[in-house]
Amino acid sequence: MTATDNELVNFEANGALPLPPTNEQGFVENEGARIWYASYGAGPAVILLHGGLGNSGNWGYQVPALIDAGHRVLVIDSRGHGRSTRDKCPYTYHLMASDVLAIMDHIGLEQAALVGWSDGACTALILADQQPERVCGVFFFACNMDPSGTREFKATPVIEHCFSRHRKDYQALSATPDQFEAFVADVSKMMSTEPNYSTEQLAGIKVPVSIVLGEHDEFIKPEHADYLARTIPDAEFVLLPGVSHFAPLQQPDLFNREVRAFLDRIE
């Protein structure tokens, strides 16, 4: 049983659990960037895609649980995040989807389930739309697929605690540790202008999808999540009680239970 951290006080101070040791990690060159990844365990593959401004270490409570459930788990630092580098090109979700595909190709992974959190959820769904034969399902947590899906931003102590941790991690991991403010500005520009999926594009998605949202999400409108679940063929909608945008850190056992249920369903 993992302790709850609803206010993210522990996360700000200590981060998530450290990722387990691995002998399989490295960088893959793609479109002007070096993208870091690591792989753990064995079994059906699951790729975990973290949120904007974060890094793979944010999945510290998920990786061991999924290994124990019999999965091979891959984590990827999105371009410009964590250990991964970037070039001068603007961030786009399509570009980050190409990074995930490049890593799958590099390690010879034919197909995987994708668990995406916030920006990682956009990346996952776009990759599934573009390359459905490579994706066996998408657990889409806490994101929008067009600009109408986001709430007006309001700062909260929980968001501040998370942002403080992201700053510390960026300075510790990044190849450009003094560029956090520019990094935030560039990622925020992508978030404010993308993605822009139409109803028709959503209706064309061909893989199993679970649209998941915390009851108290600070960024995403619940009616948008409901719209996604109604528009994507055969998608389900799951509302996580008592948590917000940061459920994987706030109540890991609750979040992990839903991820495992989704993986069991698509397998």
PDB file of N, CA and C in Angstrom, residues 161-258:
ATOM      1  N   HIS A 161       3.601  23.109  -5.708  1.00  0.00           N
ATOM      2  CA  HIS A 161       4.486  22.053  -5.212  1.00  0.00           C
ATOM      3  C   HIS A 161       5.039  21.221  -6.370  1.00  0.00           C
ATOM      4  N   CYS A 162       4.171  20.903  -7.335  1.00  0.00           N
ATOM      5  CA  CYS A 162       4.624  20.122  -8.489  1.00  0.00           C
ATOM      6  C   CYS A 162       5.634  20.907  -9.317  1.00  0.00           C
ATOM      7  N   PHE A 163       5.336  22.182  -9.560  1.00  0.00           N
ATOM      8  CA  PHE A 163       6.215  23.021 -10.378  1.00  0.00           C
ATOM      9  C   PHE A 163       7.591  23.162  -9.726  1.00  0.00           C
ATOM     10  N   SER A 164       7.607  23.291  -8.409  1.00  0.00           N
ATOM     11  CA  SER A 164       8.873  23.394  -7.680  1.00  0.00           C
ATOM     12  C   SER A 164       9.719  22.137  -7.878  1.00  0.00           C
ATOM     13  N   ARG A 165       9.071  20.958  -7.822  1.00  0.00           N
ATOM     14  CA  ARG A 165       9.790  19.700  -8.061  1.00  0.00           C
ATOM     15  C   ARG A 165      10.311  19.626  -9.483  1.00  0.00           C
ATOM     16  N   HIS A 166       9.480  20.044 -10.443  1.00  0.00           N
ATOM     17  CA  HIS A 166       9.910  20.022 -11.847  1.00  0.00           C
ATOM     18  C   HIS A 166      11.158  20.897 -12.037  1.00  0.00           C
ATOM     19  N   ARG A 167      11.186  22.062 -11.403  1.00  0.00           N
ATOM     20  CA  ARG A 167      12.353  22.945 -11.518  1.00  0.00           C
ATOM     21  C   ARG A 167      13.607  22.250 -10.990  1.00  0.00           C
ATOM     22  N   LYS A 168      13.503  21.644  -9.809  1.00  0.00           N
ATOM     23  CA  LYS A 168      14.661  20.949  -9.214  1.00  0.00           C
ATOM     24  C   LYS A 168      15.141  19.817 -10.117  1.00  0.00           C
ATOM     25  N   ASP A 169      14.186  19.027 -10.630  1.00  0.00           N
ATOM     26  CA  ASP A 169      14.557  17.897 -11.474  1.00  0.00           C
ATOM     27  C   ASP A 169      15.194  18.358 -12.775  1.00  0.00           C
ATOM     28  N   TYR A 170      14.644  19.400 -13.372  1.00  0.00           N
ATOM     29  CA  TYR A 170      15.203  19.915 -14.621  1.00  0.00           C
ATOM     30  C   TYR A 170      16.654  20.347 -14.403  1.00  0.00           C
ATOM     31  N   GLN A 171      16.889  21.070 -13.329  1.00  0.00           N
ATOM     32  CA  GLN A 171      18.246  21.549 -13.060  1.00  0.00           C
ATOM     33  C   GLN A 171      19.212  20.405 -12.768  1.00  0.00           C
ATOM     34  N   ALA A 172      18.690  19.296 -12.241  1.00  0.00           N
ATOM     35  CA  ALA A 172      19.539  18.141 -11.913  1.00  0.00           C
ATOM     36  C   ALA A 172      19.814  17.255 -13.118  1.00  0.00           C
ATOM     37  N   LEU A 173      18.866  17.170 -14.063  1.00  0.00           N
ATOM     38  CA  LEU A 173      18.944  16.187 -15.142  1.00  0.00           C
ATOM     39  C   LEU A 173      19.316  16.765 -16.495  1.00  0.00           C
ATOM     40  N   SER A 174      18.929  18.004 -16.754  1.00  0.00           N
ATOM     41  CA  SER A 174      19.000  18.540 -18.110  1.00  0.00           C
ATOM     42  C   SER A 174      20.426  18.847 -18.546  1.00  0.00           C
ATOM     43  N   ALA A 175      20.650  18.727 -19.858  1.00  0.00           N
ATOM     44  CA  ALA A 175      21.922  19.160 -20.451  1.00  0.00           C
ATOM     45  C   ALA A 175      22.031  20.680 -20.484  1.00  0.00           C
ATOM     46  N   THR A 176      20.899  21.376 -20.274  1.00  0.00           N
ATOM     47  CA  THR A 176      20.873  22.848 -20.242  1.00  0.00           C
ATOM     48  C   THR A 176      20.208  23.300 -18.939  1.00  0.00           C
ATOM     49  N   PRO A 177      20.839  23.051 -17.802  1.00  0.00           N
ATOM     50  CA  PRO A 177      20.169  23.246 -16.506  1.00  0.00           C
ATOM     51  C   PRO A 177      19.804  24.688 -16.190  1.00  0.00           C
ATOM     52  N   ASP A 178      20.413  25.651 -16.895  1.00  0.00           N
ATOM     53  CA  ASP A 178      20.131  27.062 -16.614  1.00  0.00           C
ATOM     54  C   ASP A 178      19.017  27.630 -17.497  1.00  0.00           C
ATOM     55  N   GLN A 179      18.336  26.782 -18.253  1.00  0.00           N
ATOM     56  CA  GLN A 179      17.339  27.273 -19.217  1.00  0.00           C
ATOM     57  C   GLN A 179      15.914  26.870 -18.860  1.00  0.00           C
ATOM     58  N   PHE A 180      15.624  26.711 -17.566  1.00  0.00           N
ATOM     59  CA  PHE A 180      14.295  26.241 -17.164  1.00  0.00           C
ATOM     60  C   PHE A 180      13.193  27.209 -17.602  1.00  0.00           C
ATOM     61  N   GLU A 181      13.400  28.515 -17.435  1.00  0.00           N
ATOM     62  CA  GLU A 181      12.344  29.475 -17.775  1.00  0.00           C
ATOM     63  C   GLU A 181      12.030  29.447 -19.270  1.00  0.00           C
ATOM     64  N   ALA A 182      13.062  29.358 -20.104  1.00  0.00           N
ATOM     65  CA  ALA A 182      12.834  29.280 -21.550  1.00  0.00           C
ATOM     66  C   ALA A 182      12.133  27.975 -21.920  1.00  0.00           C
ATOM     67  N   PHE A 183      12.522  26.903 -21.263  1.00  0.00           N
ATOM     68  CA  PHE A 183      11.884  25.600 -21.452  1.00  0.00           C
ATOM     69  C   PHE A 183      10.393  25.670 -21.121  1.00  0.00           C
ATOM     70  N   VAL A 184      10.064  26.264 -19.974  1.00  0.00           N
ATOM     71  CA  VAL A 184       8.657  26.403 -19.580  1.00  0.00           C
ATOM     72  C   VAL A 184       7.889  27.217 -20.606  1.00  0.00           C
ATOM     73  N   ALA A 185       8.488  28.307 -21.076  1.00  0.00           N
ATOM     74  CA  ALA A 185       7.811  29.160 -22.049  1.00  0.00           C
ATOM     75  C   ALA A 185       7.545  28.415 -23.350  1.00  0.00           C
ATOM     76  N   ASP A 186       8.513  27.637 -23.801  1.00  0.00           N
ATOM     77  CA  ASP A 186       8.358  26.917 -25.079  1.00  0.00           C
ATOM     78  C   ASP A 186       7.326  25.795 -24.970  1.00  0.00           C
ATOM     79  N   VAL A 187       7.353  25.054 -23.857  1.00  0.00           N
ATOM     80  CA  VAL A 187       6.357  23.989 -23.665  1.00  0.00           C
ATOM     81  C   VAL A 187       4.964  24.598 -23.508  1.00  0.00           C
ATOM     82  N   SER A 188       4.880  25.713 -22.778  1.00  0.00           N
ATOM     83  CA  SER A 188       3.582  26.358 -22.565  1.00  0.00           C
ATOM     84  C   SER A 188       2.986  26.859 -23.876  1.00  0.00           C
ATOM     85  N   LYS A 189       3.834  27.304 -24.784  1.00  0.00           N
ATOM     86  CA  LYS A 189       3.336  27.742 -26.093  1.00  0.00           C
ATOM     87  C   LYS A 189       2.697  26.581 -26.843  1.00  0.00           C
ATOM     88  N   MET A 190       3.339  25.402 -26.802  1.00  0.00           N
ATOM     89  CA  MET A 190       2.744  24.223 -27.434  1.00  0.00           C
ATOM     90  C   MET A 190       1.405  23.892 -26.779  1.00  0.00           C
ATOM     91  N   MET A 191       1.374  23.896 -25.452  1.00  0.00           N
ATOM     92  CA  MET A 191       0.156  23.541 -24.731  1.00  0.00           C
ATOM     93  C   MET A 191      -1.009  24.468 -25.085  1.00  0.00           C
ATOM     94  N   SER A 192      -0.702  25.731 -25.332  1.00  0.00           N
ATOM     95  CA  SER A 192      -1.769  26.704 -25.582  1.00  0.00           C
ATOM     96  C   SER A 192      -2.271  26.668 -27.017  1.00  0.00           C
ATOM     97  N   THR A 193      -1.538  26.034 -27.914  1.00  0.00           N
ATOM     98  CA  THR A 193      -1.913  26.044 -29.338  1.00  0.00           C
ATOM     99  C   THR A 193      -2.209  24.657 -29.901  1.00  0.00           C
ATOM    100  N   GLU A 194      -1.887  23.609 -29.165  1.00  0.00           N
ATOM    101  CA  GLU A 194      -2.074  22.233 -29.615  1.00  0.00           C
ATOM    102  C   GLU A 194      -2.666  21.417 -28.466  1.00  0.00           C
ATOM    103  N   PRO A 195      -3.193  20.203 -28.798  1.00  0.00           N
ATOM    104  CA  PRO A 195      -3.489  19.700 -30.144  1.00  0.00           C
ATOM    105  C   PRO A 195      -4.782  20.316 -30.661  1.00  0.00           C
ATOM    106  N   ASN A 196      -5.101  20.033 -31.916  1.00  0.00           N
ATOM    107  CA  ASN A 196      -6.290  20.593 -32.559  1.00  0.00           C
ATOM    108  C   ASN A 196      -7.037  19.507 -33.324  1.00  0.00           C
ATOM    109  N   TYR A 197      -7.352  18.419 -32.647  1.00  0.00           N
ATOM    110  CA  TYR A 197      -8.036  17.308 -33.313  1.00  0.00           C
ATOM    111  C   TYR A 197      -9.518  17.633 -33.518  1.00  0.00           C
ATOM    112  N   SER A 198      -9.998  17.336 -34.718  1.00  0.00           N
ATOM    113  CA  SER A 198     -11.416  17.515 -35.024  1.00  0.00           C
ATOM    114  C   SER A 198     -12.213  16.299 -34.545  1.00  0.00           C
ATOM    115  N   THR A 199     -13.521  16.458 -34.492  1.00  0.00           N
ATOM    116  CA  THR A 199     -14.402  15.340 -34.165  1.00  0.00           C
ATOM    117  C   THR A 199     -14.189  14.189 -35.143  1.00  0.00           C
ATOM    118  N   GLU A 200     -14.000  14.526 -36.420  1.00  0.00           N
ATOM    119  CA  GLU A 200     -13.796  13.495 -37.439  1.00  0.00           C
ATOM    120  C   GLU A 200     -12.502  12.733 -37.199  1.00  0.00           C
ATOM    121  N   GLN A 201     -11.442  13.443 -36.833  1.00  0.00           N
ATOM    122  CA  GLN A 201     -10.174  12.766 -36.550  1.00  0.00           C
ATOM    123  C   GLN A 201     -10.307  11.833 -35.341  1.00  0.00           C
ATOM    124  N   LEU A 202     -10.966  12.292 -34.306  1.00  0.00           N
ATOM    125  CA  LEU A 202     -11.161  11.450 -33.118  1.00  0.00           C
ATOM    126  C   LEU A 202     -11.973  10.214 -33.465  1.00  0.00           C
ATOM    127  N   ALA A 203     -12.973  10.387 -34.308  1.00  0.00           N
ATOM    128  CA  ALA A 203     -13.842   9.266 -34.687  1.00  0.00           C
ATOM    129  C   ALA A 203     -13.110   8.233 -35.536  1.00  0.00           C
ATOM    130  N   GLY A 204     -11.939   8.608 -36.074  1.00  0.00           N
ATOM    131  CA  GLY A 204     -11.162   7.691 -36.895  1.00  0.00           C
ATOM    132  C   GLY A 204     -10.135   6.879 -36.132  1.00  0.00           C
ATOM    133  N   ILE A 205     -10.014   7.097 -34.819  1.00  0.00           N
ATOM    134  CA  ILE A 205      -9.026   6.356 -34.020  1.00  0.00           C
ATOM    135  C   ILE A 205      -9.450   4.901 -33.904  1.00  0.00           C
ATOM    136  N   LYS A 206      -8.506   3.999 -34.114  1.00  0.00           N
ATOM    137  CA  LYS A 206      -8.829   2.578 -34.303  1.00  0.00           C
ATOM    138  C   LYS A 206      -8.351   1.671 -33.176  1.00  0.00           C
ATOM    139  N   VAL A 207      -7.804   2.218 -32.101  1.00  0.00           N
ATOM    140  CA  VAL A 207      -7.290   1.364 -31.027  1.00  0.00           C
ATOM    141  C   VAL A 207      -8.147   1.555 -29.774  1.00  0.00           C
ATOM    142  N   PRO A 208      -8.132   0.583 -28.852  1.00  0.00           N
ATOM    143  CA  PRO A 208      -8.866   0.760 -27.596  1.00  0.00           C
ATOM    144  C   PRO A 208      -8.321   1.948 -26.798  1.00  0.00           C
ATOM    145  N   VAL A 209      -9.237   2.754 -26.276  1.00  0.00           N
ATOM    146  CA  VAL A 209      -8.842   3.954 -25.537  1.00  0.00           C
ATOM    147  C   VAL A 209      -9.658   4.046 -24.251  1.00  0.00           C
ATOM    148  N   SER A 210      -8.966   4.364 -23.158  1.00  0.00           N
ATOM    149  CA  SER A 210      -9.628   4.708 -21.911  1.00  0.00           C
ATOM    150  C   SER A 210      -9.333   6.170 -21.605  1.00  0.00           C
ATOM    151  N   ILE A 211     -10.388   6.997 -21.544  1.00  0.00           N
ATOM    152  CA  ILE A 211     -10.253   8.409 -21.191  1.00  0.00           C
ATOM    153  C   ILE A 211     -10.421   8.516 -19.687  1.00  0.00           C
ATOM    154  N   VAL A 212      -9.386   8.976 -18.994  1.00  0.00           N
ATOM    155  CA  VAL A 212      -9.361   8.942 -17.536  1.00  0.00           C
ATOM    156  C   VAL A 212      -9.098  10.355 -17.020  1.00  0.00           C
ATOM    157  N   LEU A 213      -9.839  10.751 -15.995  1.00  0.00           N
ATOM    158  CA  LEU A 213      -9.694  12.101 -15.438  1.00  0.00           C
ATOM    159  C   LEU A 213      -9.884  12.052 -13.933  1.00  0.00           C
ATOM    160  N   GLY A 214      -9.077  12.825 -13.219  1.00  0.00           N
ATOM    161  CA  GLY A 214      -9.282  12.974 -11.785  1.00  0.00           C
ATOM    162  C   GLY A 214     -10.493  13.855 -11.510  1.00  0.00           C
ATOM    163  N   GLU A 215     -11.201  13.526 -10.452  1.00  0.00           N
ATOM    164  CA  GLU A 215     -12.420  14.274 -10.097  1.00  0.00           C
ATOM    165  C   GLU A 215     -12.149  15.767  -9.934  1.00  0.00           C
ATOM    166  N   HIS A 216     -10.967  16.123  -9.454  1.00  0.00           N
ATOM    167  CA  HIS A 216     -10.651  17.532  -9.174  1.00  0.00           C
ATOM    168  C   HIS A 216      -9.557  18.069 -10.101  1.00  0.00           C
ATOM    169  N   ASP A 217      -9.525  17.598 -11.348  1.00  0.00           N
ATOM    170  CA  ASP A 217      -8.469  18.046 -12.272  1.00  0.00           C
ATOM    171  C   ASP A 217      -8.469  19.569 -12.407  1.00  0.00           C
ATOM    172  N   GLU A 218      -7.269  20.144 -12.284  1.00  0.00           N
ATOM    173  CA  GLU A 218      -7.135  21.602 -12.319  1.00  0.00           C
ATOM    174  C   GLU A 218      -7.113  22.176 -13.729  1.00  0.00           C
ATOM    175  N   PHE A 219      -6.872  21.347 -14.745  1.00  0.00           N
ATOM    176  CA  PHE A 219      -6.603  21.858 -16.085  1.00  0.00           C
ATOM    177  C   PHE A 219      -7.631  21.452 -17.139  1.00  0.00           C
ATOM    178  N   ILE A 220      -8.265  20.300 -16.980  1.00  0.00           N
ATOM    179  CA  ILE A 220      -9.102  19.714 -18.034  1.00  0.00           C
ATOM    180  C   ILE A 220     -10.573  19.729 -17.616  1.00  0.00           C
ATOM    181  N   LYS A 221     -11.439  20.185 -18.518  1.00  0.00           N
ATOM    182  CA  LYS A 221     -12.877  20.205 -18.252  1.00  0.00           C
ATOM    183  C   LYS A 221     -13.441  18.778 -18.306  1.00  0.00           C
ATOM    184  N   PRO A 222     -14.237  18.379 -17.323  1.00  0.00           N
ATOM    185  CA  PRO A 222     -14.803  17.022 -17.351  1.00  0.00           C
ATOM    186  C   PRO A 222     -15.693  16.785 -18.564  1.00  0.00           C
ATOM    187  N   GLU A 223     -16.385  17.830 -19.028  1.00  0.00           N
ATOM    188  CA  GLU A 223     -17.234  17.643 -20.207  1.00  0.00           C
ATOM    189  C   GLU A 223     -16.407  17.371 -21.463  1.00  0.00           C
ATOM    190  N   HIS A 224     -15.161  17.835 -21.495  1.00  0.00           N
ATOM    191  CA  HIS A 224     -14.284  17.531 -22.629  1.00  0.00           C
ATOM    192  C   HIS A 224     -13.866  16.060 -22.588  1.00  0.00           C
ATOM    193  N   ALA A 225     -13.530  15.572 -21.409  1.00  0.00           N
ATOM    194  CA  ALA A 225     -13.195  14.148 -21.280  1.00  0.00           C
ATOM    195  C   ALA A 225     -14.381  13.285 -21.698  1.00  0.00           C
ATOM    196  N   ASP A 226     -15.576  13.694 -21.287  1.00  0.00           N
ATOM    197  CA  ASP A 226     -16.784  12.952 -21.681  1.00  0.00           C
ATOM    198  C   ASP A 226     -16.964  12.978 -23.198  1.00  0.00           C
ATOM    199  N   TYR A 227     -16.722  14.143 -23.808  1.00  0.00           N
ATOM    200  CA  TYR A 227     -16.805  14.273 -25.273  1.00  0.00           C
ATOM    201  C   TYR A 227     -15.814  13.336 -25.967  1.00  0.00           C
ATOM    202  N   LEU A 228     -14.588  13.272 -25.467  1.00  0.00           N
ATOM    203  CA  LEU A 228     -13.591  12.370 -26.064  1.00  0.00           C
ATOM    204  C   LEU A 228     -14.057  10.924 -25.987  1.00  0.00           C
ATOM    205  N   ALA A 229     -14.581  10.543 -24.829  1.00  0.00           N
ATOM    206  CA  ALA A 229     -15.012   9.153 -24.652  1.00  0.00           C
ATOM    207  C   ALA A 229     -16.206   8.812 -25.541  1.00  0.00           C
ATOM    208  N   ARG A 230     -17.058   9.790 -25.799  1.00  0.00           N
ATOM    209  CA  ARG A 230     -18.217   9.551 -26.665  1.00  0.00           C
ATOM    210  C   ARG A 230     -17.844   9.555 -28.143  1.00  0.00           C
ATOM    211  N   THR A 231     -16.769  10.255 -28.499  1.00  0.00           N
ATOM    212  CA  THR A 231     -16.428  10.457 -29.903  1.00  0.00           C
ATOM    213  C   THR A 231     -15.475   9.396 -30.430  1.00  0.00           C
ATOM    214  N   ILE A 232     -14.527   8.973 -29.610  1.00  0.00           N
ATOM    215  CA  ILE A 232     -13.583   7.924 -30.018  1.00  0.00           C
ATOM    216  C   ILE A 232     -14.316   6.585 -29.978  1.00  0.00           C
ATOM    217  N   PRO A 233     -14.296   5.827 -31.055  1.00  0.00           N
ATOM    218  CA  PRO A 233     -15.065   4.573 -31.096  1.00  0.00           C
ATOM    219  C   PRO A 233     -14.711   3.623 -29.948  1.00  0.00           C
ATOM    220  N   ASP A 234     -15.747   3.166 -29.252  1.00  0.00           N
ATOM    221  CA  ASP A 234     -15.618   2.152 -28.185  1.00  0.00           C
ATOM    222  C   ASP A 234     -14.745   2.591 -27.020  1.00  0.00           C
ATOM    223  N   ALA A 235     -14.502   3.894 -26.886  1.00  0.00           N
ATOM    224  CA  ALA A 235     -13.713   4.366 -25.739  1.00  0.00           C
ATOM    225  C   ALA A 235     -14.555   4.298 -24.467  1.00  0.00           C
ATOM    226  N   GLU A 236     -13.851   4.186 -23.336  1.00  0.00           N
ATOM    227  CA  GLU A 236     -14.531   4.233 -22.036  1.00  0.00           C
ATOM    228  C   GLU A 236     -14.089   5.484 -21.296  1.00  0.00           C
ATOM    229  N   PHE A 237     -14.915   5.952 -20.363  1.00  0.00           N
ATOM    230  CA  PHE A 237     -14.580   7.108 -19.531  1.00  0.00           C
ATOM    231  C   PHE A 237     -14.496   6.655 -18.083  1.00  0.00           C
ATOM    232  N   VAL A 238     -13.386   6.973 -17.427  1.00  0.00           N
ATOM    233  CA  VAL A 238     -13.172   6.614 -16.027  1.00  0.00           C
ATOM    234  C   VAL A 238     -12.882   7.892 -15.245  1.00  0.00           C
ATOM    235  N   LEU A 239     -13.681   8.164 -14.221  1.00  0.00           N
ATOM    236  CA  LEU A 239     -13.447   9.297 -13.330  1.00  0.00           C
ATOM    237  C   LEU A 239     -12.823   8.777 -12.041  1.00  0.00           C
ATOM    238  N   LEU A 240     -11.655   9.309 -11.696  1.00  0.00           N
ATOM    239  CA  LEU A 240     -10.944   8.867 -10.490  1.00  0.00           C
ATOM    240  C   LEU A 240     -11.353   9.753  -9.317  1.00  0.00           C
ATOM    241  N   PRO A 241     -11.975   9.191  -8.290  1.00  0.00           N
ATOM    242  CA  PRO A 241     -12.485  10.018  -7.192  1.00  0.00           C
ATOM    243  C   PRO A 241     -11.370  10.521  -6.281  1.00  0.00           C
ATOM    244  N   GLY A 242     -11.533  11.752  -5.807  1.00  0.00           N
ATOM    245  CA  GLY A 242     -10.682  12.278  -4.756  1.00  0.00           C
ATOM    246  C   GLY A 242      -9.294  12.716  -5.164  1.00  0.00           C
ATOM    247  N   VAL A 243      -9.007  12.733  -6.473  1.00  0.00           N
ATOM    248  CA  VAL A 243      -7.669  13.115  -6.944  1.00  0.00           C
ATOM    249  C   VAL A 243      -7.807  14.196  -8.018  1.00  0.00           C
ATOM    250  N   SER A 244      -6.665  14.745  -8.424  1.00  0.00           N
ATOM    251  CA  SER A 244      -6.666  15.808  -9.424  1.00  0.00           C
ATOM    252  C   SER A 244      -5.786  15.410 -10.610  1.00  0.00           C
ATOM    253  N   HIS A 245      -5.169  16.386 -11.242  1.00  0.00           N
ATOM    254  CA  HIS A 245      -4.306  16.173 -12.403  1.00  0.00           C
ATOM    255  C   HIS A 245      -3.088  15.318 -12.066  1.00  0.00           C
ATOM    256  N   PHE A 246      -2.831  15.149 -10.783  1.00  0.00           N
ATOM    257  CA  PHE A 246      -1.585  14.525 -10.327  1.00  0.00           C
ATOM    258  C   PHE A 246      -1.838  13.173  -9.657  1.00  0.00           C
ATOM    259  N   ALA A 247      -2.880  12.490 -10.082  1.00  0.00           N
ATOM    260  CA  ALA A 247      -3.283  11.219  -9.450  1.00  0.00           C
ATOM    261  C   ALA A 247      -2.169  10.179  -9.350  1.00  0.00           C
ATOM    262  N   PRO A 248      -1.288  10.018 -10.365  1.00  0.00           N
ATOM    263  CA  PRO A 248      -0.235   9.000 -10.234  1.00  0.00           C
ATOM    264  C   PRO A 248       0.679   9.218  -9.030  1.00  0.00           C
ATOM    265  N   LEU A 249       0.763  10.464  -8.565  1.00  0.00           N
ATOM    266  CA  LEU A 249       1.573  10.806  -7.399  1.00  0.00           C
ATOM    267  C   LEU A 249       0.733  10.906  -6.139  1.00  0.00           C
ATOM    268  N   GLN A 250      -0.513  11.373  -6.281  1.00  0.00           N
ATOM    269  CA  GLN A 250      -1.376  11.606  -5.115  1.00  0.00           C
ATOM    270  C   GLN A 250      -1.855  10.299  -4.494  1.00  0.00           C
ATOM    271  N   GLN A 251      -2.406   9.415  -5.340  1.00  0.00           N
ATOM    272  CA  GLN A 251      -2.930   8.128  -4.863  1.00  0.00           C
ATOM    273  C   GLN A 251      -2.517   7.035  -5.856  1.00  0.00           C
ATOM    274  N   PRO A 252      -1.238   6.633  -5.787  1.00  0.00           N
ATOM    275  CA  PRO A 252      -0.714   5.674  -6.769  1.00  0.00           C
ATOM    276  C   PRO A 252      -1.490   4.370  -6.842  1.00  0.00           C
ATOM    277  N   ASP A 253      -1.950   3.855  -5.706  1.00  0.00           N
ATOM    278  CA  ASP A 253      -2.656   2.569  -5.736  1.00  0.00           C
ATOM    279  C   ASP A 253      -3.943   2.667  -6.549  1.00  0.00           C
ATOM    280  N   LEU A 254      -4.672   3.760  -6.386  1.00  0.00           N
ATOM    281  CA  LEU A 254      -5.892   3.993  -7.157  1.00  0.00           C
ATOM    282  C   LEU A 254      -5.575   4.073  -8.650  1.00  0.00           C
ATOM    283  N   PHE A 255      -4.584   4.869  -8.991  1.00  0.00           N
ATOM    284  CA  PHE A 255      -4.212   5.049 -10.397  1.00  0.00           C
ATOM    285  C   PHE A 255      -3.728   3.733 -11.008  1.00  0.00           C
ATOM    286  N   ASN A 256      -2.853   3.034 -10.284  1.00  0.00           N
ATOM    287  CA  ASN A 256      -2.279   1.795 -10.816  1.00  0.00           C
ATOM    288  C   ASN A 256      -3.349   0.725 -11.032  1.00  0.00           C
ATOM    289  N   ARG A 257      -4.331   0.679 -10.152  1.00  0.00           N
ATOM    290  CA  ARG A 257      -5.416  -0.285 -10.302  1.00  0.00           C
ATOM    291  C   ARG A 257      -6.168  -0.059 -11.622  1.00  0.00           C
ATOM    292  N   GLU A 258      -6.411   1.204 -11.967  1.00  0.00           N
ATOM    293  CA  GLU A 258      -7.112   1.502 -13.217  1.00  0.00           C
ATOM    294  C   GLU A 258      -6.240   1.183 -14.433  1.00  0.00           C
TER     295      GLU A 258
END
